[in-house]
XYZ file of C-alpha atoms in Angstrom:
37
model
C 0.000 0.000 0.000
C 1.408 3.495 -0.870
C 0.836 6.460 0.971
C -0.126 9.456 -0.789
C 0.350 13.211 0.429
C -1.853 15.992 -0.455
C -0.809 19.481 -0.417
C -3.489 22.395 -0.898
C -2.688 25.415 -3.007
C -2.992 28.003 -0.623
C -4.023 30.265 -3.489
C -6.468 28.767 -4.833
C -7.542 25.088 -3.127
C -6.590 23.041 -5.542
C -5.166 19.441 -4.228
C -1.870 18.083 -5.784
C -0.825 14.581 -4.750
C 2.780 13.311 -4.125
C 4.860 10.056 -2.879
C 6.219 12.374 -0.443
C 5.432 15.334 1.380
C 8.135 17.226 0.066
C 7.327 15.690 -3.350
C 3.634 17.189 -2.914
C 4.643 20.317 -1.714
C 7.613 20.849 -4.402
C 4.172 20.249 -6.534
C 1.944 22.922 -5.324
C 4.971 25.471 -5.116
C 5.631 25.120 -8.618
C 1.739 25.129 -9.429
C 1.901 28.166 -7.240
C 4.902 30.298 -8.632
C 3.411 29.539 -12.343
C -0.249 30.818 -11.816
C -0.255 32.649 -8.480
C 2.375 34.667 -8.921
């Protein structure tokens, strides 16, 4: 069983999913710095 992380886009509330934490959250920066920004 693999456990998934879920970061929220602070911005907006959209959910991005990662292996890691850091892998979500390195996901939802980048989502972040390209439309938030």
């Amino acid at each position: 069983m693999t456990e998934e992380h879920t970061i929220k886009c602070g911005a907006c509330g959209e959910s991005f999913s990662g292996a890691t934490m850091e892998e979500a959250k390195a996901l939802a920066m980048q989502h972040k710095e390209e439309h938030h920004s």
